[in-house]
mmCIF file of C-alpha atoms in Angstrom:
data_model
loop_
_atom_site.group_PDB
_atom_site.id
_atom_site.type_symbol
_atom_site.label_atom_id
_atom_site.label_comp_id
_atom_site.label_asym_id
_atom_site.label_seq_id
_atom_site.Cartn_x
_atom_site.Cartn_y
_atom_site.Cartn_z
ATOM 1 C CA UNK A 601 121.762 124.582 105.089
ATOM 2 C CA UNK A 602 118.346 124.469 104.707
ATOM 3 C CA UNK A 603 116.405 128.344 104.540
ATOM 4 C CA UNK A 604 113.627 129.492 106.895
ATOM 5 C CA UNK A 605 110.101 127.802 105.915
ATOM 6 C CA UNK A 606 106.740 128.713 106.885
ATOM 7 C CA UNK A 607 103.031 127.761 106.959
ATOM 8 C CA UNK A 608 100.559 127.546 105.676
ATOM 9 C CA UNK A 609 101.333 130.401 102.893
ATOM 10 C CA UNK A 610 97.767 131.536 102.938
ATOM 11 C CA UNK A 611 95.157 131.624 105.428
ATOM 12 C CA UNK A 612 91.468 132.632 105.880
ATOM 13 C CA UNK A 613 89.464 133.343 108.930
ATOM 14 C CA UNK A 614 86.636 134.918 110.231
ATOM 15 C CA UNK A 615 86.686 137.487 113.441
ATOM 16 C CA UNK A 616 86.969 136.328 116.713
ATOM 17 C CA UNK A 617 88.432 132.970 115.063
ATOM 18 C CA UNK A 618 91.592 131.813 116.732
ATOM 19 C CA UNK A 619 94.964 130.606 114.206
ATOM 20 C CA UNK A 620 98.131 129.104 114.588
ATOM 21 C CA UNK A 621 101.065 130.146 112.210
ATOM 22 C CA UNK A 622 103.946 128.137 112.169
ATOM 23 C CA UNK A 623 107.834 128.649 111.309
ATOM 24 C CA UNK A 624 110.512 126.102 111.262
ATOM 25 C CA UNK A 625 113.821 127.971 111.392
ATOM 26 C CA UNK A 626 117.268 127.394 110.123
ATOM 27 C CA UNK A 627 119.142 124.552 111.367
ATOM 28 C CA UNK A 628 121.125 125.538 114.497
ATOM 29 C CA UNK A 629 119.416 129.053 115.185
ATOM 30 C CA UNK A 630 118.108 129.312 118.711
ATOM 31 C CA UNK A 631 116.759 132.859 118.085
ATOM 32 C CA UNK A 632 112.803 133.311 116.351
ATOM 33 C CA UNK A 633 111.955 136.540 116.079
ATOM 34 C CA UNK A 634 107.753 137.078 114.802
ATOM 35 C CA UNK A 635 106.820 140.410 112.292
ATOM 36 C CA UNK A 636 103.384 141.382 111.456
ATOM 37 C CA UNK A 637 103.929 143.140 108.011
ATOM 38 C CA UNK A 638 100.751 145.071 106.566
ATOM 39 C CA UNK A 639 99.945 146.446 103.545
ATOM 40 C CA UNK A 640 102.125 148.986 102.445
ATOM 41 C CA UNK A 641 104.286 148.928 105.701
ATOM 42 C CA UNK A 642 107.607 147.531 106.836
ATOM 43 C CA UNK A 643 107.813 144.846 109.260
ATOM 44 C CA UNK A 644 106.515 145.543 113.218
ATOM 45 C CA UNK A 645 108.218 143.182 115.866
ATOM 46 C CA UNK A 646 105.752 141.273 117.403
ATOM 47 C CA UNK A 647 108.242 139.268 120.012
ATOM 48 C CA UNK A 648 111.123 137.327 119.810
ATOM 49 C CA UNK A 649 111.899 133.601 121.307
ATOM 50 C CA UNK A 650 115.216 132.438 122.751
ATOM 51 C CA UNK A 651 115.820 129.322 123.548
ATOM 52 C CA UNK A 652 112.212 128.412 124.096
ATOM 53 C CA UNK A 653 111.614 131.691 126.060
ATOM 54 C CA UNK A 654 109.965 135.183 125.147
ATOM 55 C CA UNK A 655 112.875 137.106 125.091
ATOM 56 C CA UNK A 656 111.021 140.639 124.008
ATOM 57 C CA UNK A 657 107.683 142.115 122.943
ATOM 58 C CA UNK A 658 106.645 144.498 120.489
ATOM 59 C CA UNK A 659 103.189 147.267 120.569
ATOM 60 C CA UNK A 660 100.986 143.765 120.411
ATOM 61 C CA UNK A 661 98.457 142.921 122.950
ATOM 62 C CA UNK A 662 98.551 139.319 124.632
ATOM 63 C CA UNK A 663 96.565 137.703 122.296
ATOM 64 C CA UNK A 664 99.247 137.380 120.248
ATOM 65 C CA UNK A 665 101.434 134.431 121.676
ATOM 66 C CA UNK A 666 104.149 132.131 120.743
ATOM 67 C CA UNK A 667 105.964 129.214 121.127
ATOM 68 C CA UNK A 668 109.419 127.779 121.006
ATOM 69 C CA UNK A 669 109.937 124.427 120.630
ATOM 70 C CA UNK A 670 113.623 122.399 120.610
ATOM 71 C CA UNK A 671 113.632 121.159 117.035
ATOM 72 C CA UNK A 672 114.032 124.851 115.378
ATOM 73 C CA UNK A 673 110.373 125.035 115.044
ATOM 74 C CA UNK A 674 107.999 127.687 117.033
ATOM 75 C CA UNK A 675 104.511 129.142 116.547
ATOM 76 C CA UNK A 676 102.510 132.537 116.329
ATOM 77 C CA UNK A 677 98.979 132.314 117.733
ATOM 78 C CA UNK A 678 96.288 134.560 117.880
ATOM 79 C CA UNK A 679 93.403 134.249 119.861
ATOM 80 C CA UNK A 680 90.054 136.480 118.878
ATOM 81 C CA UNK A 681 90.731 137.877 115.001
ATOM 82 C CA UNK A 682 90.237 141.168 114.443
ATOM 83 C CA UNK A 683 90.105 142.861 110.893
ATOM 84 C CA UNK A 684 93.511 144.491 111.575
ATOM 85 C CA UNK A 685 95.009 141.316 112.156
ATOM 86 C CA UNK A 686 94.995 140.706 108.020
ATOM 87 C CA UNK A 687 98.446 141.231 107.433
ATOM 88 C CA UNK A 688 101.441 139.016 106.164
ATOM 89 C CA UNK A 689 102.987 137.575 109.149
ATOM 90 C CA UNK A 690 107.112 136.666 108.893
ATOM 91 C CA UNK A 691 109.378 134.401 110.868
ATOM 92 C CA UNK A 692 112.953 135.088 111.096
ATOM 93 C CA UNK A 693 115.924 133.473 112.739
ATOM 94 C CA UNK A 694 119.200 134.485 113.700
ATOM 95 C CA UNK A 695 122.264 132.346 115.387
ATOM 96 C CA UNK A 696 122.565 133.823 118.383
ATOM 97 C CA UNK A 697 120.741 136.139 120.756
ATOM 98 C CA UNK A 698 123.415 138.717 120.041
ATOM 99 C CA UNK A 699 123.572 138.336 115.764
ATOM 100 C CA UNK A 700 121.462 140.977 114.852
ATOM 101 C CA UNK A 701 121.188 139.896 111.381
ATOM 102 C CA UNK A 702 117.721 138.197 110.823
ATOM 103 C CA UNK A 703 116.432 135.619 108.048
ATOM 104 C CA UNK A 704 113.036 135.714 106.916
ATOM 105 C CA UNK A 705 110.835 133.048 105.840
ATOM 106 C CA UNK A 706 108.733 134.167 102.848
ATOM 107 C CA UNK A 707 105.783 134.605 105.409
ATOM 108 C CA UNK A 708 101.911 133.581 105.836
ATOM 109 C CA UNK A 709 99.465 135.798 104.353
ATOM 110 C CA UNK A 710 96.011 136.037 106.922
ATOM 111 C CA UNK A 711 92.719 137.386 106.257
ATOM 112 C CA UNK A 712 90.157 138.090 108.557
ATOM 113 C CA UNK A 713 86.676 138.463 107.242
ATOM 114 C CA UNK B 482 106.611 156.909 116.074
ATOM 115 C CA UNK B 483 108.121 156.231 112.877
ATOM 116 C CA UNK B 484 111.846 155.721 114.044
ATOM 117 C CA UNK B 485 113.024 154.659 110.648
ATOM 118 C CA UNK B 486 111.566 156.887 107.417
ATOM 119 C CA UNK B 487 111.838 155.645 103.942
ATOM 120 C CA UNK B 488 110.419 158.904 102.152
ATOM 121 C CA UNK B 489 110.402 157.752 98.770
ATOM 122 C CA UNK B 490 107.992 154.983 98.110
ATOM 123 C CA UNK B 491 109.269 154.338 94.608
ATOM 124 C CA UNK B 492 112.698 154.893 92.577
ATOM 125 C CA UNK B 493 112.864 154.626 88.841
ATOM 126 C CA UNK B 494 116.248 153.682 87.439
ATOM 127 C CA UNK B 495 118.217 152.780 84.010
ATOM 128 C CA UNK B 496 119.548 149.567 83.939
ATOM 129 C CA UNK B 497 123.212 150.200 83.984
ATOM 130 C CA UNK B 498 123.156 153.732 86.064
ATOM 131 C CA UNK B 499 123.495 153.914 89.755
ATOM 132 C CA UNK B 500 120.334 153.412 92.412
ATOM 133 C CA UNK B 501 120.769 155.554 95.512
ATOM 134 C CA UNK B 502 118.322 154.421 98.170
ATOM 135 C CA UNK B 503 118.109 156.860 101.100
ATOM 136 C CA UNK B 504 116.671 155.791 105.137
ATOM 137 C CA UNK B 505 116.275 158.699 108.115
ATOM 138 C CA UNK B 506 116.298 157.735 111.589
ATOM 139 C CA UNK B 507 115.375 159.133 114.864
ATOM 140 C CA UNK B 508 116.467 157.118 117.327
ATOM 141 C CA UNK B 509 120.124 157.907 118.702
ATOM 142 C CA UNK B 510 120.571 154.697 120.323
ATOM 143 C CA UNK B 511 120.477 153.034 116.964
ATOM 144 C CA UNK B 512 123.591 151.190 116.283
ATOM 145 C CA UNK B 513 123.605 149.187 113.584
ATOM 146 C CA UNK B 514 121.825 148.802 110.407
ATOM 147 C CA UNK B 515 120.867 146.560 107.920
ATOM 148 C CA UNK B 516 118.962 146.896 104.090
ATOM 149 C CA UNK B 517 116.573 144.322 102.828
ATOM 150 C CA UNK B 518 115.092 143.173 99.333
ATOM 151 C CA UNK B 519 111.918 141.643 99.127
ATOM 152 C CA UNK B 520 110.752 140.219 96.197
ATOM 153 C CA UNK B 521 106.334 139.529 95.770
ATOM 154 C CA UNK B 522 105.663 136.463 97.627
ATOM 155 C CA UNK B 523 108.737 136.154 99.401
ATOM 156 C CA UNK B 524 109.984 137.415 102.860
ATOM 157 C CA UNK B 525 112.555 140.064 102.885
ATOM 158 C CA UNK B 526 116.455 139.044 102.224
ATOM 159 C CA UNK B 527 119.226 140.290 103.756
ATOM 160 C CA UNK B 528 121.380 142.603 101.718
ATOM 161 C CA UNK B 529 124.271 143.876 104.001
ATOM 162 C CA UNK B 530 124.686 145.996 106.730
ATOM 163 C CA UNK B 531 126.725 148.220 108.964
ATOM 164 C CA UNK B 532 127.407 149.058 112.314
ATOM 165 C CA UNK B 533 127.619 152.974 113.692
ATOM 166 C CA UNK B 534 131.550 152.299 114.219
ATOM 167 C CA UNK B 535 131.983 152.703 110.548
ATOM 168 C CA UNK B 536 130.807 155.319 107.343
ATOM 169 C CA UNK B 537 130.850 152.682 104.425
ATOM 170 C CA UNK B 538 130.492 149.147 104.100
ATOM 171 C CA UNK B 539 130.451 147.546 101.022
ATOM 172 C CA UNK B 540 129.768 144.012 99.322
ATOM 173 C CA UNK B 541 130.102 143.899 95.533
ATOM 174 C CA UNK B 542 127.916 146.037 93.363
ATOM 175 C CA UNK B 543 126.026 147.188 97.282
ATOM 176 C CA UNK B 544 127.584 150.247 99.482
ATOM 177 C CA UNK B 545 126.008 151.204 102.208
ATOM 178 C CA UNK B 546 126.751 154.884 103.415
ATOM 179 C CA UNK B 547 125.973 155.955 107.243
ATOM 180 C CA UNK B 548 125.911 159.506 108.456
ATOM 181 C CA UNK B 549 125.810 159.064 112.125
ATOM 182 C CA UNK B 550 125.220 163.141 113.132
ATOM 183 C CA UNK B 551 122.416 163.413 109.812
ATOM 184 C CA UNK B 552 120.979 160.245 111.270
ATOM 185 C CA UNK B 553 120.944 159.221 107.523
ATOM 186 C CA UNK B 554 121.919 156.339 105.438
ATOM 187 C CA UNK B 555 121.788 155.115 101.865
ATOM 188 C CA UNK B 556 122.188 152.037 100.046
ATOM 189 C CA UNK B 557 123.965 152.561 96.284
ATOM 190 C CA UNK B 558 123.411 149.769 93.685
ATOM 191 C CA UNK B 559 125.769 150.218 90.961
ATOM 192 C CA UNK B 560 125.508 149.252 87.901
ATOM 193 C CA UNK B 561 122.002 148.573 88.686
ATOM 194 C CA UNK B 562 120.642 145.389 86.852
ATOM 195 C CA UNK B 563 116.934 144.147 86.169
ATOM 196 C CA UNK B 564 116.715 142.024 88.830
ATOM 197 C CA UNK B 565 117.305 144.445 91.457
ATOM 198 C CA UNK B 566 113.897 145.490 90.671
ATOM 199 C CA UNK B 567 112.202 144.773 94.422
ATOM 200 C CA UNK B 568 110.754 146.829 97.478
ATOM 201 C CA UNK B 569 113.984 147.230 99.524
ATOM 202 C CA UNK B 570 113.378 148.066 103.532
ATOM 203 C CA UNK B 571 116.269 149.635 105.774
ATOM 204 C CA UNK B 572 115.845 148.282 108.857
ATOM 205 C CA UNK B 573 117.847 149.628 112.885
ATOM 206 C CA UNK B 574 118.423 147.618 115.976
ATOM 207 C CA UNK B 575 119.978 148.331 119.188
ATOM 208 C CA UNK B 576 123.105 146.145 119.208
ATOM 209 C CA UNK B 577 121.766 142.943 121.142
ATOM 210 C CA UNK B 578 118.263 144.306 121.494
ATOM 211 C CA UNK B 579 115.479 142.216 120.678
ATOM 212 C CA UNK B 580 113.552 143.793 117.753
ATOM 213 C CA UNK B 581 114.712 144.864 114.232
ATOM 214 C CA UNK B 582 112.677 148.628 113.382
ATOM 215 C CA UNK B 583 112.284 148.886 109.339
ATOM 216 C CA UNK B 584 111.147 151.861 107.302
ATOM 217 C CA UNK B 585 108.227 151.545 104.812
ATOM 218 C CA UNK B 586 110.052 150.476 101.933
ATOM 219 C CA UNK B 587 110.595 151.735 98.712
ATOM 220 C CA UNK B 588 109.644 149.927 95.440
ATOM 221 C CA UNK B 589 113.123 150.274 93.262
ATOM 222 C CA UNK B 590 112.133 149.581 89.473
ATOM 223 C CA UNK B 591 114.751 149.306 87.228
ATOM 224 C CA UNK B 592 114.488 149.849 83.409
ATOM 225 C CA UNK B 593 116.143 148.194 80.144
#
């Protein structure tokens, strides 16, 4: 059973830049759940994917969208950069909509200059 | 809103002797509960958990202790060991709810 990957690990971009994060999840796991993780903090939900459908949102504003795609894999984008937006962003999957127990991949760190 | 507080941002420990890690939560509707361990460069990994139908859960050398009217829980490592040494994050969910809420963390070093 392969883990939960993600990439790239690093990124840099300027503001008002747009970037794509992507996750591929663990085999089987129709739930992707998206965390925005600054510095110093825990982990803030962003939204969560079911079955190739938003299935919950988080405090983020609609620039930040996503995508769920059939083969496991799904993607965070975010349109205009701000400066707050440097964070470490996570993926995590979980078997079913229900399983509230979440795997993380070890995460893409962003930097907006 | 912080719903989930981790008040100690770091925890010192002697190999060998017992880590208590301790979460406060706000939010009544909070049903079950999880801990995390995150090593640097690496996303978080799941420790164990517990649901508000039970005090105690534990899994080896990790209990996890849940005080449902205190809105309080802690995780005990015992014996601790060097490689426990990582930022570990309680986290709370609404059974079948969408979104995971974690605390702040707290670094956990432990020494030889």
């Amino acid at each position: 059973e392969t883990g939960v990957t993600q990439s790239p690990t690093h990124l840099i971009k300027t503001r008002g830049q747009q970037v794509t994060l992507r996750c591929s999840s663990q085999s089987g796991h129709n739930t992707v759940s998206w965390y925005q993780q600054a510095l110093g903090q825990g982990p803030q939900f962003i939204f969560q994917y079911y079955r190739e459908e938003e299935n919950g949102r988080g405090n983020f504003p609609p620039r930040f969208s996503g995508l769920q795609f059939p083969n496991y894999s799904s993607e965070l984008n975010v349109n205009a950069l701000e400066l707050d937006d440097s964070a470490l962003y996570l993926c995590a999957s979980s078997l079913r909509l229900t399983t509230d127990t979440q795997y993380f991949g070890p995460g893409t760190r962003l930097t907006v200059l | 809103d912080q719903q989930v507080k981790q008040n100690s941002p770091s925890l010192s420990v002697q190999e060998g002797r017992i880590s208590i890690l301790n979460c406060d939560y706000t939010n009544s509707m909070f049903d079950y509960f999880l801990w995390y361990k995150k090593y640097p460069a690496e996303g978080p990994t799941f420790l164990i958990s517990i649901s508000s139908i039970k005090d105690k859960n534990e899994d080896g050398r990790f209990t996890v202790f849940l005080n449902k009217s205190a809105k309080h829980l802690s995780l005990h490592i015992v014996p601790s060991q060097p490689g426990d040494s990582a930022v570990y994050f309680c986290a709370a969910s609404v059974q079948g709810a969408q979104k995971l809420v974690f605390g702040q963390g707290t670094r956990l070093t432990i020494n030889p």
